Amino acid sequence: MSKIIDVSAYQGSIDWSKASKEISGVIIRSTTQNGKIDTRFMENLNGALQNGVQTIDAYKFAYTRSYIPAYMEACKTLETLSGYGALRWLRRFWLDIEAFGGRDFTTAECNEVIRGYKDAAQDFNLDLGLYFNYNYAKNIVDNYWKCLPLWIARYNSSLGNVTPWSPEIWQYTDKGTIDGISGYVDISKEVE
């Protein structure tokens, strides 16, 4: 079983005793755009921990397009999680880079935001991973960052060729169902 789900307040209250039987990992939204902790973050973290979910990560959507604001945004998020005592349970902090404000990031903007988040994660002794879709892998994010772990979204029957990237995780659906979760949930799996 290598199902990995990503969850946030949008999934509501999760019955982790049921969901944990179908998954090997969870990636939990850390904070919202205003920098406040996701209203279900601690509930989801505790539920995953208490029910033996093997891998627990957090993610954050980028709401800025340059280095200093990105660094500050990441630091604020990690300080918030630290204040809740959550950092010690996280394996990785994922940066979600996709369209913000209705416009895709440029390659130059991606470089600045990734650099800011990477520096902040390093300051908090966390590994940074990148999350984006197939289009970003092929056309937008600089190959320079291929050294970082990649969690890629592509809702297709196969991942396809994303050379030179070597994704660790493939999000293959946003319409998944897991026992214990009402409604749809994003499901990913480890790339072999």
Steps between C-alpha positions, in 0.01 A plus 500: 500500500656830400198731495587847623227757556521875541246654729388833638198654667312435174475129588322581827538263793681183393449163668869415519434154644344413162711716265829373646419146386512608134800733494872500567544876520331836536600850396313758707440862401689714750364852473257704296576808290470729802767296682262343752529131569256284305204453736536121480881479500545381858196273483641339185852477641381341823262265317779381270744457789254315723406261220850407385520679165858429387592830337374845597592813306365855475445723198465871438372679192726788389328839511794710390727531199842616626774386738462711815119471526531125426761456771286696747184310402674165554657611830165623631341166410777296660498719811125442528543123469787511748277683747257209482783247552435351156843524336644197677240276336551621144726322255481772235358843422352523149482827307195510272581713198216547258298789367447774758268792438384342174845506338767232470838570652783580261822298517678796662226532762512127572876522554459782751214337691668158513824658620315689775312192619810280479700743714220523757453122517875459546490753787239277668691176424231370265530355153316695232309328224326652198143444388378604158323365195627338180496830309723662760741205480523520121483876443539721805717379790874518434674159480749637752253396771481137389724419798203565731231237562205542264134425563333540161134533410383337180148361480560238238525123467880529494750755623668524161848629429605784728873480428724641646281493812483188718181541703475323836122531517235511226161657578284312253150611598313778674185288508618217724297337772634373831295339775465749785503808275178654374524614139797496269864514600824531301683168484864451410736207496872447519670485161688175448 
